[in-house]
Short mmCIF file of C-alpha atoms and ligand atoms in Angstrom, two decimals:
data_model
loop_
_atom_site.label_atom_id
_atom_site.label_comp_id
_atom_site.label_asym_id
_atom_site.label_seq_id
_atom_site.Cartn_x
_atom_site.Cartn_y
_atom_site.Cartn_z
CA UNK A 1 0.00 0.00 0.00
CA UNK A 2 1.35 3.44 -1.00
CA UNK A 3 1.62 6.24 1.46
CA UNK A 4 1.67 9.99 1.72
CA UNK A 5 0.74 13.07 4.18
CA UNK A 6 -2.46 14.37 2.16
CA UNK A 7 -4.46 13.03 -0.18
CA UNK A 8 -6.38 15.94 -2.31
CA UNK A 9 -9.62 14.28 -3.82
CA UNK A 10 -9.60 16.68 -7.59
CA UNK A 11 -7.30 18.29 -9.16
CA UNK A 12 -9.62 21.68 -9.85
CA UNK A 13 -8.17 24.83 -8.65
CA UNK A 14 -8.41 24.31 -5.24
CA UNK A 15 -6.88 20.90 -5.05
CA UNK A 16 -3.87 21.67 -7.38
CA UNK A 17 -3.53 25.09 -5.43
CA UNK A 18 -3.36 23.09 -2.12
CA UNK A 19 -0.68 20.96 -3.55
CA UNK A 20 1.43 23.36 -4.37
CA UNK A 21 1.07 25.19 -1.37
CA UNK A 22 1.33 22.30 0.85
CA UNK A 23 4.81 21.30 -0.92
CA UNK A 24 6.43 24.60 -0.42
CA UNK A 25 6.00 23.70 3.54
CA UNK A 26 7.13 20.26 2.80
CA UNK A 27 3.94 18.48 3.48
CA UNK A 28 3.64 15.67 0.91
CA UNK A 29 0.50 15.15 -1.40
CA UNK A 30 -1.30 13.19 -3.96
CA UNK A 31 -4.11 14.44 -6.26
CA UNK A 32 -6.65 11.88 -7.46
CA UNK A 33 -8.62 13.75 -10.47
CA UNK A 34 -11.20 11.48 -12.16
CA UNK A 35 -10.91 13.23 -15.47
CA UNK A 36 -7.88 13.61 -17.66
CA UNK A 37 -6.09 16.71 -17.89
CA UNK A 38 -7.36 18.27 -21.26
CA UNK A 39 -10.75 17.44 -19.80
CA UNK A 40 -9.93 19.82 -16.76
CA UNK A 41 -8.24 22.41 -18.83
CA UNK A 42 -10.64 22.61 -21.85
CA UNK A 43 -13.38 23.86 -18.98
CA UNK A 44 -14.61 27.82 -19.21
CA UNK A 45 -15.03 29.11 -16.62
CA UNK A 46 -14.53 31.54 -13.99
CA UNK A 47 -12.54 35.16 -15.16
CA UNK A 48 -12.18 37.54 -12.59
CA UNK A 49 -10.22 37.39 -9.23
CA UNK A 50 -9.11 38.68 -6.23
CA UNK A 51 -5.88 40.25 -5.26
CA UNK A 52 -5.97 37.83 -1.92
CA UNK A 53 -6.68 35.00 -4.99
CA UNK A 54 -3.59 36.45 -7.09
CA UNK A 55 -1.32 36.32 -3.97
CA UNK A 56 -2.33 32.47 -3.31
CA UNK A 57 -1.33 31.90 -6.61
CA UNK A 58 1.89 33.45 -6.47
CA UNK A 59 2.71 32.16 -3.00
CA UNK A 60 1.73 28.62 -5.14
CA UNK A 61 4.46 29.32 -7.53
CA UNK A 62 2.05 29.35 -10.10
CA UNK A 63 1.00 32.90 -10.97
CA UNK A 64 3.97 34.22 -13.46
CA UNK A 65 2.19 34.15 -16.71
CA UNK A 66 -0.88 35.64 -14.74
CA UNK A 67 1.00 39.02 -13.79
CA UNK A 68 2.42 38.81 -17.24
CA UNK A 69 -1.04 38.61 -19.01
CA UNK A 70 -3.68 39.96 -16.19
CA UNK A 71 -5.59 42.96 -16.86
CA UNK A 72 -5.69 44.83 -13.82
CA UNK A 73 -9.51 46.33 -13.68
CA UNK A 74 -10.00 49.51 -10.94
CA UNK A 75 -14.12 49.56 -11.79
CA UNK A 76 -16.82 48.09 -12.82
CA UNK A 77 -20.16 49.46 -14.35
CA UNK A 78 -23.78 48.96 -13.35
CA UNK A 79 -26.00 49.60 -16.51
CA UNK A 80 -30.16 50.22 -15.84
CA UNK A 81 -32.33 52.60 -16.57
CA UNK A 82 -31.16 53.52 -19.87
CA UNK A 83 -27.98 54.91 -17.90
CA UNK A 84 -24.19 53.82 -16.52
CA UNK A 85 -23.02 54.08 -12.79
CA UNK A 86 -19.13 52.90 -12.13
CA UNK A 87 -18.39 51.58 -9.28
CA UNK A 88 -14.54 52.92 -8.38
CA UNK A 89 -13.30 49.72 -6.27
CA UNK A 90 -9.62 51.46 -6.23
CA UNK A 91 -11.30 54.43 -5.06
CA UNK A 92 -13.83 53.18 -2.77
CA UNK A 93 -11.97 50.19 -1.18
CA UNK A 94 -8.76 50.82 -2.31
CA UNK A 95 -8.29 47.51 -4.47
CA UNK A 96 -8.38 46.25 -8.01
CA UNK A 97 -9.06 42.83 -9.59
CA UNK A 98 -7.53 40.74 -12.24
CA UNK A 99 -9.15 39.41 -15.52
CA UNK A 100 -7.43 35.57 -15.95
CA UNK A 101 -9.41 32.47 -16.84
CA UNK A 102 -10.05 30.14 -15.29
CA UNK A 103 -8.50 27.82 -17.76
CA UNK A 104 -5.24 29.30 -17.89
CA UNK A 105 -4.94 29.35 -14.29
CA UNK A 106 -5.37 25.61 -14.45
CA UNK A 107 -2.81 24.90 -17.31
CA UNK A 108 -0.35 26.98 -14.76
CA UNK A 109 -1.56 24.63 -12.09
CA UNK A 110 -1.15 21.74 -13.58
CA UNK A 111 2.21 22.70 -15.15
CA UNK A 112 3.32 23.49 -11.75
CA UNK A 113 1.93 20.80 -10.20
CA UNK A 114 3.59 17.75 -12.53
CA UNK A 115 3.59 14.28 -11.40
CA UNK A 116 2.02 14.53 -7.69
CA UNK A 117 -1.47 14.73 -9.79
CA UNK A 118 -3.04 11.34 -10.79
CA UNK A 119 -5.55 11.92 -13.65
CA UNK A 120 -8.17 9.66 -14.83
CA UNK A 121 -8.62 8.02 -11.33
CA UNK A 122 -11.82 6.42 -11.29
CA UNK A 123 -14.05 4.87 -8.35
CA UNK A 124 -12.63 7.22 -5.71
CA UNK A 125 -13.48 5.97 -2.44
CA UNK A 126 -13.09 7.63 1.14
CA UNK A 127 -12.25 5.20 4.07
CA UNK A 128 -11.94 5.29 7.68
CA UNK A 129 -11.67 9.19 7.76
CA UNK A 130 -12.80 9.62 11.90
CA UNK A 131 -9.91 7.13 12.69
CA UNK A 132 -6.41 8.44 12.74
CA UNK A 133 -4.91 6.24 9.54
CA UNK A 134 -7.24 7.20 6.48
CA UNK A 135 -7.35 5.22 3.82
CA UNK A 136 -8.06 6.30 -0.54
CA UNK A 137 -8.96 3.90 -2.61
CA UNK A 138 -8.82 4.03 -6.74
CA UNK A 139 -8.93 2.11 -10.09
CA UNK A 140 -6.25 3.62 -12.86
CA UNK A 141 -6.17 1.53 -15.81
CA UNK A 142 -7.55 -1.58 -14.92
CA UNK A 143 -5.74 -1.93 -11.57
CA UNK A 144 -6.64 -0.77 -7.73
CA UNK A 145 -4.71 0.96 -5.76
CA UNK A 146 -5.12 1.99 -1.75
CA UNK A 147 -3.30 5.23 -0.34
CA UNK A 148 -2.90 5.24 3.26
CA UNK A 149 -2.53 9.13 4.32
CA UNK A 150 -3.22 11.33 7.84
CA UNK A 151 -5.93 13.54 6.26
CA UNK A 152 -7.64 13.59 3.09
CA UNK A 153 -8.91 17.17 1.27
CA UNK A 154 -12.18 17.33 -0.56
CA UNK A 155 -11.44 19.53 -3.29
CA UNK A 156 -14.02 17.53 -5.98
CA UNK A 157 -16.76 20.00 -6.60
CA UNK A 158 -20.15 20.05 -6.07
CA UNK A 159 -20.85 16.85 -7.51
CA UNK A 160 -17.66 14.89 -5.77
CA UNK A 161 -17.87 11.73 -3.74
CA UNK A 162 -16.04 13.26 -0.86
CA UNK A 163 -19.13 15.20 0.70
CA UNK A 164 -21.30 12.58 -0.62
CA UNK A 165 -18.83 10.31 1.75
CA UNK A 166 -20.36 11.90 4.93
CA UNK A 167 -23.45 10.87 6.63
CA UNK A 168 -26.16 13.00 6.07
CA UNK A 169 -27.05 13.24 9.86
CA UNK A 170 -23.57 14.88 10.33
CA UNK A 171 -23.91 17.63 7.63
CA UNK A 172 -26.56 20.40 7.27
CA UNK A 173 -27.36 21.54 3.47
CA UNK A 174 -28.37 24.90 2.51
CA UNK A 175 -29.87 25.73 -0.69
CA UNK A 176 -31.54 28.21 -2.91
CA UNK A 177 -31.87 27.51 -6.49
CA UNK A 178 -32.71 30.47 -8.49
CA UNK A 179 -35.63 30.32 -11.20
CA UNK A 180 -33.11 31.06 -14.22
CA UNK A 181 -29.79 30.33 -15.48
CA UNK A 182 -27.03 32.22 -17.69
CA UNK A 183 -26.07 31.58 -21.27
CA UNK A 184 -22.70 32.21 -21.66
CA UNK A 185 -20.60 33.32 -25.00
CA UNK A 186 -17.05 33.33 -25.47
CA UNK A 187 -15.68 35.23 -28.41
CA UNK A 188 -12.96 36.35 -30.43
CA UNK A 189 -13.64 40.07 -30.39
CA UNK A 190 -12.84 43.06 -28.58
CA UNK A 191 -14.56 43.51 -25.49
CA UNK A 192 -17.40 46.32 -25.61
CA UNK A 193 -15.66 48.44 -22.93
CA UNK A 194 -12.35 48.39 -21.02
CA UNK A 195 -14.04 47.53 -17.65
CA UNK A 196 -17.40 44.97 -17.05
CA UNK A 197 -20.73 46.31 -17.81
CA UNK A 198 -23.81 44.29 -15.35
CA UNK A 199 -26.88 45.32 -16.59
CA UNK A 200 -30.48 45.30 -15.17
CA UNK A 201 -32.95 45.40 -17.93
CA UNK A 202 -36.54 44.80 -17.98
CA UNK A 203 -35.85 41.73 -20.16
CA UNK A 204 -33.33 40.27 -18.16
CA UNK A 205 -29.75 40.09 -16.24
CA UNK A 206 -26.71 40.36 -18.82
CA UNK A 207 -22.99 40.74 -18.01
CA UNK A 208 -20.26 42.06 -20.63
CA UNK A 209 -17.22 40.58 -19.39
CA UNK A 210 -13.51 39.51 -21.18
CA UNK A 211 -10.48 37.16 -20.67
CA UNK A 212 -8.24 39.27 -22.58
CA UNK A 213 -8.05 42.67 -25.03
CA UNK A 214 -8.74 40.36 -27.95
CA UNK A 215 -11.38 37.90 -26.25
CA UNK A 216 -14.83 38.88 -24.85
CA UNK A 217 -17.05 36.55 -22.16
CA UNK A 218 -21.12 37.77 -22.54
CA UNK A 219 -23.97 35.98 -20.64
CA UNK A 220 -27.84 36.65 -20.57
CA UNK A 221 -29.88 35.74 -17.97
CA UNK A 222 -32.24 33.11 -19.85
CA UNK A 223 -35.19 30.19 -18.73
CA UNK A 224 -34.28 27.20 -17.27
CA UNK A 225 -35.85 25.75 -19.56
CA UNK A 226 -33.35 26.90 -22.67
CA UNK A 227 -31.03 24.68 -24.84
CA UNK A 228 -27.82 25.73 -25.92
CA UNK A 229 -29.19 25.12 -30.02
CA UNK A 230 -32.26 27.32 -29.03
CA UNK A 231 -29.73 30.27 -29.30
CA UNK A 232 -27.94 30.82 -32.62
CA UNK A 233 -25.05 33.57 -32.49
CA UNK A 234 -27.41 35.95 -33.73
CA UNK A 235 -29.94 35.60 -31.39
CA UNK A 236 -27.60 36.00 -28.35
CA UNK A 237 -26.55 39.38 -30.18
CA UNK A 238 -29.66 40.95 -30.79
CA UNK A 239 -30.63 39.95 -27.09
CA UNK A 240 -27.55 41.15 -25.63
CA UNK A 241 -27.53 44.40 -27.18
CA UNK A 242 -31.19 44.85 -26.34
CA UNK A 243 -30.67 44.73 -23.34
CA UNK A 244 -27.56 47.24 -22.95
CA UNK A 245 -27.95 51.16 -23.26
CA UNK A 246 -28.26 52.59 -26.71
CA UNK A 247 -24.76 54.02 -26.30
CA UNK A 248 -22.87 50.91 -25.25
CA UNK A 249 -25.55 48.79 -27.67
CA UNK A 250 -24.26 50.48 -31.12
CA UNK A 251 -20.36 49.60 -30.37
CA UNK A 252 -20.46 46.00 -29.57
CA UNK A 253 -18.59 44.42 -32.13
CA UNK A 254 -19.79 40.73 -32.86
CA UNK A 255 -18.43 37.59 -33.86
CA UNK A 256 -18.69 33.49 -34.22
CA UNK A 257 -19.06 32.26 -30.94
CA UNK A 258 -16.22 29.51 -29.72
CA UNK A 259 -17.99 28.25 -26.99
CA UNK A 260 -21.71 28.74 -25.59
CA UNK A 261 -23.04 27.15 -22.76
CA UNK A 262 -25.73 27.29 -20.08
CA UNK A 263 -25.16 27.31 -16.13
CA UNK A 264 -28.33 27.36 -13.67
CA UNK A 265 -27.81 29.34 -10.61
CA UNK A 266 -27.88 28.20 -6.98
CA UNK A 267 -26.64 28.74 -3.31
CA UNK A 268 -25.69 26.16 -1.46
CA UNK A 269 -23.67 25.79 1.82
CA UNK A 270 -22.50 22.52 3.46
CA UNK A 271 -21.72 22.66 7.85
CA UNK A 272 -19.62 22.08 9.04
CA UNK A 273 -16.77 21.69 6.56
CA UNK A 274 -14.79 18.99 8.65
CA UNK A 275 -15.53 15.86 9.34
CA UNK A 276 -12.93 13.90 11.42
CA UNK A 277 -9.78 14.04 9.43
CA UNK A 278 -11.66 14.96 6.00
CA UNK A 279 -11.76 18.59 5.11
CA UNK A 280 -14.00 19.64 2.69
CA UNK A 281 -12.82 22.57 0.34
CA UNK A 282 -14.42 24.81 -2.16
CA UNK A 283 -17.41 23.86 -4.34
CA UNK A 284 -17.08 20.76 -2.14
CA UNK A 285 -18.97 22.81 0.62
CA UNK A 286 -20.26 25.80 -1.24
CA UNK A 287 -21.50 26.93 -4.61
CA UNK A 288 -22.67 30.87 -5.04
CA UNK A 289 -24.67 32.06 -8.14
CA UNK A 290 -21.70 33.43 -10.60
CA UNK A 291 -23.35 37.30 -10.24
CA UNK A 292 -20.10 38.78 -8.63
CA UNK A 293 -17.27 35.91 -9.32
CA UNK A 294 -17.19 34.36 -5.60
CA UNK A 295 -16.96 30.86 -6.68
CA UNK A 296 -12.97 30.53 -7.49
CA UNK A 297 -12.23 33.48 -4.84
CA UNK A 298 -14.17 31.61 -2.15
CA UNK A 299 -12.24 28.50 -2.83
CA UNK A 300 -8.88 30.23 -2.87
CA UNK A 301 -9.94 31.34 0.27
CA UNK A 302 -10.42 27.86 1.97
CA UNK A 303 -7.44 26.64 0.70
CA UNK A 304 -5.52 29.56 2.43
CA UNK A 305 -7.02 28.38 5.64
CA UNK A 306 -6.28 24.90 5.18
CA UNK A 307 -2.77 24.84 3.67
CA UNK A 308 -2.21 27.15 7.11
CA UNK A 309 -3.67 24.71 9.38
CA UNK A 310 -1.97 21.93 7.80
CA UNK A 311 1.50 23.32 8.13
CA UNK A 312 1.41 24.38 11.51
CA UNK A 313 0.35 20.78 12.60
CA UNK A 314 3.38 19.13 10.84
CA UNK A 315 5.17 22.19 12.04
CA UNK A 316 4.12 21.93 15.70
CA UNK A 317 2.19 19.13 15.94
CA UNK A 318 -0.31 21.38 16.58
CA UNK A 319 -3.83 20.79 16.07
CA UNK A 320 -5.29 23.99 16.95
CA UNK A 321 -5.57 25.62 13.08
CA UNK A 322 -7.24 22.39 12.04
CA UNK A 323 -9.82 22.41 14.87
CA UNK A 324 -10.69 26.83 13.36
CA UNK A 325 -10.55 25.19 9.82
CA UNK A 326 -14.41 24.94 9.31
CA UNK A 327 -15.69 28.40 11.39
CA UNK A 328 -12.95 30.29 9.86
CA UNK A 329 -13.84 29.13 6.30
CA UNK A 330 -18.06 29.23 6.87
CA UNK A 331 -17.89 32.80 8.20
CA UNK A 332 -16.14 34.36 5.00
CA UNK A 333 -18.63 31.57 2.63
CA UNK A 334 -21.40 32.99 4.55
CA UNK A 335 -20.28 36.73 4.10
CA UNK A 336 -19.83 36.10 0.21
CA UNK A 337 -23.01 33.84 0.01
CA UNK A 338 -25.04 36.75 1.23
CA UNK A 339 -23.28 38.72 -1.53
CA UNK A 340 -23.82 36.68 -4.38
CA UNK A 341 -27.54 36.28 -3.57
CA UNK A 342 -27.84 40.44 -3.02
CA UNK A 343 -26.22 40.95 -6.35
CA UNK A 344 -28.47 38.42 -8.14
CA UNK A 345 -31.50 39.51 -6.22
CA UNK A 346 -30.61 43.15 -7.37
CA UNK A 347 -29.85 42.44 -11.50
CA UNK A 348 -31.90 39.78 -12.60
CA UNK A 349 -35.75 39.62 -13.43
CA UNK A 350 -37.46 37.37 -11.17
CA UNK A 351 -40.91 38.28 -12.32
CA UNK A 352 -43.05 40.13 -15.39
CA UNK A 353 -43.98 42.14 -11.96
CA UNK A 354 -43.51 45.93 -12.46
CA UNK A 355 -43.31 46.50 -9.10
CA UNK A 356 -40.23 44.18 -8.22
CA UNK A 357 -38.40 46.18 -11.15
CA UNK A 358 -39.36 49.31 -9.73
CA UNK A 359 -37.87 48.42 -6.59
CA UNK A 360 -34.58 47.00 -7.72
CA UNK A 361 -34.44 50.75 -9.85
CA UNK A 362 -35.16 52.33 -6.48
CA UNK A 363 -32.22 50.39 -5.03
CA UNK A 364 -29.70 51.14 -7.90
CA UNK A 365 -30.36 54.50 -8.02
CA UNK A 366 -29.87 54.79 -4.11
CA UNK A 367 -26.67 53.26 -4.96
CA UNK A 368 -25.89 55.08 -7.70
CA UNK A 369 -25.90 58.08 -5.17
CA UNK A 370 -24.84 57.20 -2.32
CA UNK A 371 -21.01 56.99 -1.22
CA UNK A 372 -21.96 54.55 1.45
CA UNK A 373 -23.74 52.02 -0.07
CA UNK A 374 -21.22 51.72 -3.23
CA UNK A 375 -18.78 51.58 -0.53
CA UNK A 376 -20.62 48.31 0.62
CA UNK A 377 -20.67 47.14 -2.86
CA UNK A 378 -17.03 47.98 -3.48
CA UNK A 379 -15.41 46.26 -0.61
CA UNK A 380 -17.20 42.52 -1.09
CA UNK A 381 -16.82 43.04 -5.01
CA UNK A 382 -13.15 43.10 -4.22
CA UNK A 383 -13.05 40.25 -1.64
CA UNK A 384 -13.36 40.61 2.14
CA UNK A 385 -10.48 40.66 4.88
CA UNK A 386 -9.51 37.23 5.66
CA UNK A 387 -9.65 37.22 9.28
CA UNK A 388 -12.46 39.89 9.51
CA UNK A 389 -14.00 37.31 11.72
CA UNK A 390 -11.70 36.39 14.07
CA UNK A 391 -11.33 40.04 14.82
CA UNK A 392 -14.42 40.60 15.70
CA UNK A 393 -14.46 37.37 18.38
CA UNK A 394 -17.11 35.69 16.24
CA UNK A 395 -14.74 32.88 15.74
CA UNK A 396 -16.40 28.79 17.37
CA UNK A 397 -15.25 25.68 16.83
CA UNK A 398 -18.02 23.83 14.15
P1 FAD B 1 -13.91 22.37 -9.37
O1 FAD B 1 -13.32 23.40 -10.27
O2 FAD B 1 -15.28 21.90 -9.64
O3 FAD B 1 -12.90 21.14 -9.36
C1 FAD B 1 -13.25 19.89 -8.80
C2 FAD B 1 -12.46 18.79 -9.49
O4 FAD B 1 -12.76 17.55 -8.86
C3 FAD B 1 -12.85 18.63 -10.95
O5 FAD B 1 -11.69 18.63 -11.76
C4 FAD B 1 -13.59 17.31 -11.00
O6 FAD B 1 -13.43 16.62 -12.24
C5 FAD B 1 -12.94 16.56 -9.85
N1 FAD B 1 -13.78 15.48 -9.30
C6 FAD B 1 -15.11 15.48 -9.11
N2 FAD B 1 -15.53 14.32 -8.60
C7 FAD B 1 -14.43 13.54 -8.46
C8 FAD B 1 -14.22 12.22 -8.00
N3 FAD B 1 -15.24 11.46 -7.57
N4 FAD B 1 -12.96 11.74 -7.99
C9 FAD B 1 -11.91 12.52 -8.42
N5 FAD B 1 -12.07 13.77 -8.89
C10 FAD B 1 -13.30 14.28 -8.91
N6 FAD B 1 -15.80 31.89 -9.83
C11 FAD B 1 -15.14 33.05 -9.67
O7 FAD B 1 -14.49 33.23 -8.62
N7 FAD B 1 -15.12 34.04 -10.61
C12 FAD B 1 -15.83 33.92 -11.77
O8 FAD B 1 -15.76 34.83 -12.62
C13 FAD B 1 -16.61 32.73 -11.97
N8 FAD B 1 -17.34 32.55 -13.08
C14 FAD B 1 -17.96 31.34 -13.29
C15 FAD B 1 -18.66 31.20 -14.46
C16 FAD B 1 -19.30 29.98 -14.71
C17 FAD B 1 -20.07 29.84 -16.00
C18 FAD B 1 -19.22 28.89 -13.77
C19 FAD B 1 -19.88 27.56 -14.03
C20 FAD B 1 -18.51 29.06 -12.59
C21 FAD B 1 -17.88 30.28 -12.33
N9 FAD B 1 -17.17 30.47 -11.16
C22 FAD B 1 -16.54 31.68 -10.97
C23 FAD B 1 -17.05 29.41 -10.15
C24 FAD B 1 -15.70 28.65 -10.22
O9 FAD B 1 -15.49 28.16 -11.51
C25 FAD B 1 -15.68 27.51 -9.19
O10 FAD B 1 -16.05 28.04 -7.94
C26 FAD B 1 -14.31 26.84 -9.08
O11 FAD B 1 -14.05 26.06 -10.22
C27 FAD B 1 -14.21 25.95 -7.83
O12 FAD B 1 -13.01 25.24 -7.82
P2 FAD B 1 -12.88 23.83 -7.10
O13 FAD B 1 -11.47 23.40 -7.34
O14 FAD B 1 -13.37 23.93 -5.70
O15 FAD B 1 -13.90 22.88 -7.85
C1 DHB B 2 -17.30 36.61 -15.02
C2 DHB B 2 -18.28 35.92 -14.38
C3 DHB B 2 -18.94 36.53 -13.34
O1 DHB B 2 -19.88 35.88 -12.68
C4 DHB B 2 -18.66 37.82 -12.95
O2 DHB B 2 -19.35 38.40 -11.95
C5 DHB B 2 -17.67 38.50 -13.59
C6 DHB B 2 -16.98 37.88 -14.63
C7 DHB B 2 -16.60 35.98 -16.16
O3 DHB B 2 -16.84 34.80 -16.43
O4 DHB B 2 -15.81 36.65 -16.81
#
């Protein structure tokens, strides 16, 4: 039987990232992903991220190309009522954030990462993870294999086996699923402005956002209901641009679309976020709607905590991160869930009711003039302190 410190349950961003990080303080690892690597990489999706995100990633070792190739974005726009209001995060909160893919932050993962990462590892199995000797199993070409490890990290998604591991009288679920989802274009074009553009409209949510000065990202908000082939290139432009203001409308330059695809929306929040020696880590334990970009930042965030934790008990033999891992991590998830739900609350149509339109007007337009509240807006858009918790004694053991 084969042996290591950690075993990391997907090789996503979070589970490469905690790799990495975990082999700078000389904790050993191996990452079991179930699909192969152009699988992983070939995903779109998140684009925008935080500077505490960025400094993971350099403190990873993997984040050279991204300060080569990052655009650094001070602002953002909210578009409604036929008008603009910016939102001046440098200004406001005194922080930017970076346009990189998602994809290109996991081709520098996995470049980084090399041979610690087993891909195509199928049948993943958790064992024995409340005694002190955990156990992984795997299949890999037609033959099993068993890793024996001291704790494993859950870093599989929503849709992993490693939450699905735990029983379900141990873990609470929270969820909201939202009555829409977002069609998303990628395209070889320039994008329509130098900074994102969010946009309330009466006919729906739509978001005009890049991964690079030659490469625009668009969604519309759109039914549940909607296929991918319901929506030729020309009807996403025409929807799009009906639903931006006149100005903005006229100078978005269109194109063939190289990749279109439909997410639904939900909330969801697993507690606690440790079981025995398992540790569950980003869309493991959390998923926000996308309005906003928490997803990848939230994860980043986790890992932070738990590459932390994890060093200072090999360091010290300590245990006293690991026992914080879960409250520290649920009260910044909890803090961005609220966010994400606000902002989707705020831009997207939930009704054909005039009245909850008027209101969300009412709300923007308060925004639009109020130092305060874009304040509010600035400061979670760019990510929250990591310990704001802690500081304010809210920190218990969960
Ligand atoms: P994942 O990326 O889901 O990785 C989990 C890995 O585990 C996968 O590779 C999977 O194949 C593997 N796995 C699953 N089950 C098993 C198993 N049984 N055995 C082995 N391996 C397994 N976030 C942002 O911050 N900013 C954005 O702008 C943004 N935009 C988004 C736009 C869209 C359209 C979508 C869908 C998401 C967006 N997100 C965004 C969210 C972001 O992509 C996720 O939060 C992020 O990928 C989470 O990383 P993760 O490593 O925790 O999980
Ligand atoms: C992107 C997605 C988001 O949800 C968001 O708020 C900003 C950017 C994107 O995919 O580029």
């Amino acid at each position: 039987m084969a042996g290591t410190q950690v075993v990391i349950v997907g090789a996503g961003p979070s589970g490469l990232m905690l790799s990495l990080l975990l082999q700078r303080q000389g904790v050993d690892s191996v990452v079991l992903e179930r699909h192969t690597r152009e699988y992983v990489e070939a995903r779109i999706r998140a684009g925008l991220l935080e500077c505490g995100t960025v400094d993971l990633l350099n403190e990873a070792g993997a984040g050279e190309r991204m300060m080569g190739e990052g655009l650094v974005h001070d602002g953002f726009e909210l578009a409604f009522d036929g008008g603009l209001h910016r939102i001046d995060l440098q200004g406001l909160a005194g922080q930017h954030v970076l346009i990189y893919g998602q994809t290109e932050i996991q081709k520098d993962l996995g470049d980084a990462a090399g041979e610690r990462v087993v891909w195509g590892a199928a049948d993943v199995t958790l064992h024995d993870f409340d005694s002190s000797r955990p156990r992984v199993t795997y299949r890999k070409d037609g033959a099993q294999h068993e890793i024996e490890c001291d704790f494993i990290a859950g870093c599989d998604g929503y849709h992993g086996v490693s939450r699905a591991s735990v029983p379900r009288d141990r873990i609470a679920l929270h969820e909201r699923i939202y009555p829409f989802g977002w069609l998303g274009v990628l395209a070889d074009v320039p994008p329509l402005s130098d900074e994102l553009i969010y946009a309330n409209h009466a006919r729906g949510f739509a978001l005009c956002s890049m991964r690079s000065t030659h490469r625009s990202r668009y969604y519309v908000q759109c039914p549940l209901e909607d296929k991918v082939e319901d929506w030729s290139d020309e009807r996403f432009w025409s929807e799009l641009a009906a639903r931006l203001p006149g100005d903005r409308a006229s100078r978005l330059v269109t194109g063939p679309s190289i990749e279109k695809s439909i997410a639904p929306l939900r909330s969801f929040v697993a507690e606690p976020m440790r079981f025995g020696r398992l540790f569950l880590v980003g869309d493991a334990a959390h998923i926000v709607p996308p309005t906003g970009a928490k997803g990848l930042n939230l994860a980043a965030a986790d890992v932070r905590v738990l590459y932390q934790a994890l060093a200072e008990y090999y360091r010290a033999r300590s245990e006293a991160l690991l026992d914080e891992y879960s409250a520290r991590a649920l009260s910044r998830v909890w803090k961005a869930t609220r966010f994400s739900w606000w902002f989707t609350t705020l831009m997207h149509k939930f009704s054909d009711e005039p009245f909850a339109h008027k209101l969300q007007l009412a709300e923007l337009q308060y925004l639009a003039g109020s130092t305060a509240a874009s304040t509010v807006v600035a400061e979670n858009y760019v990510g929250l302190p990591f310990d704001a918790g802690r500081a304010a004694g809210t920190i218990r053991a969960a």
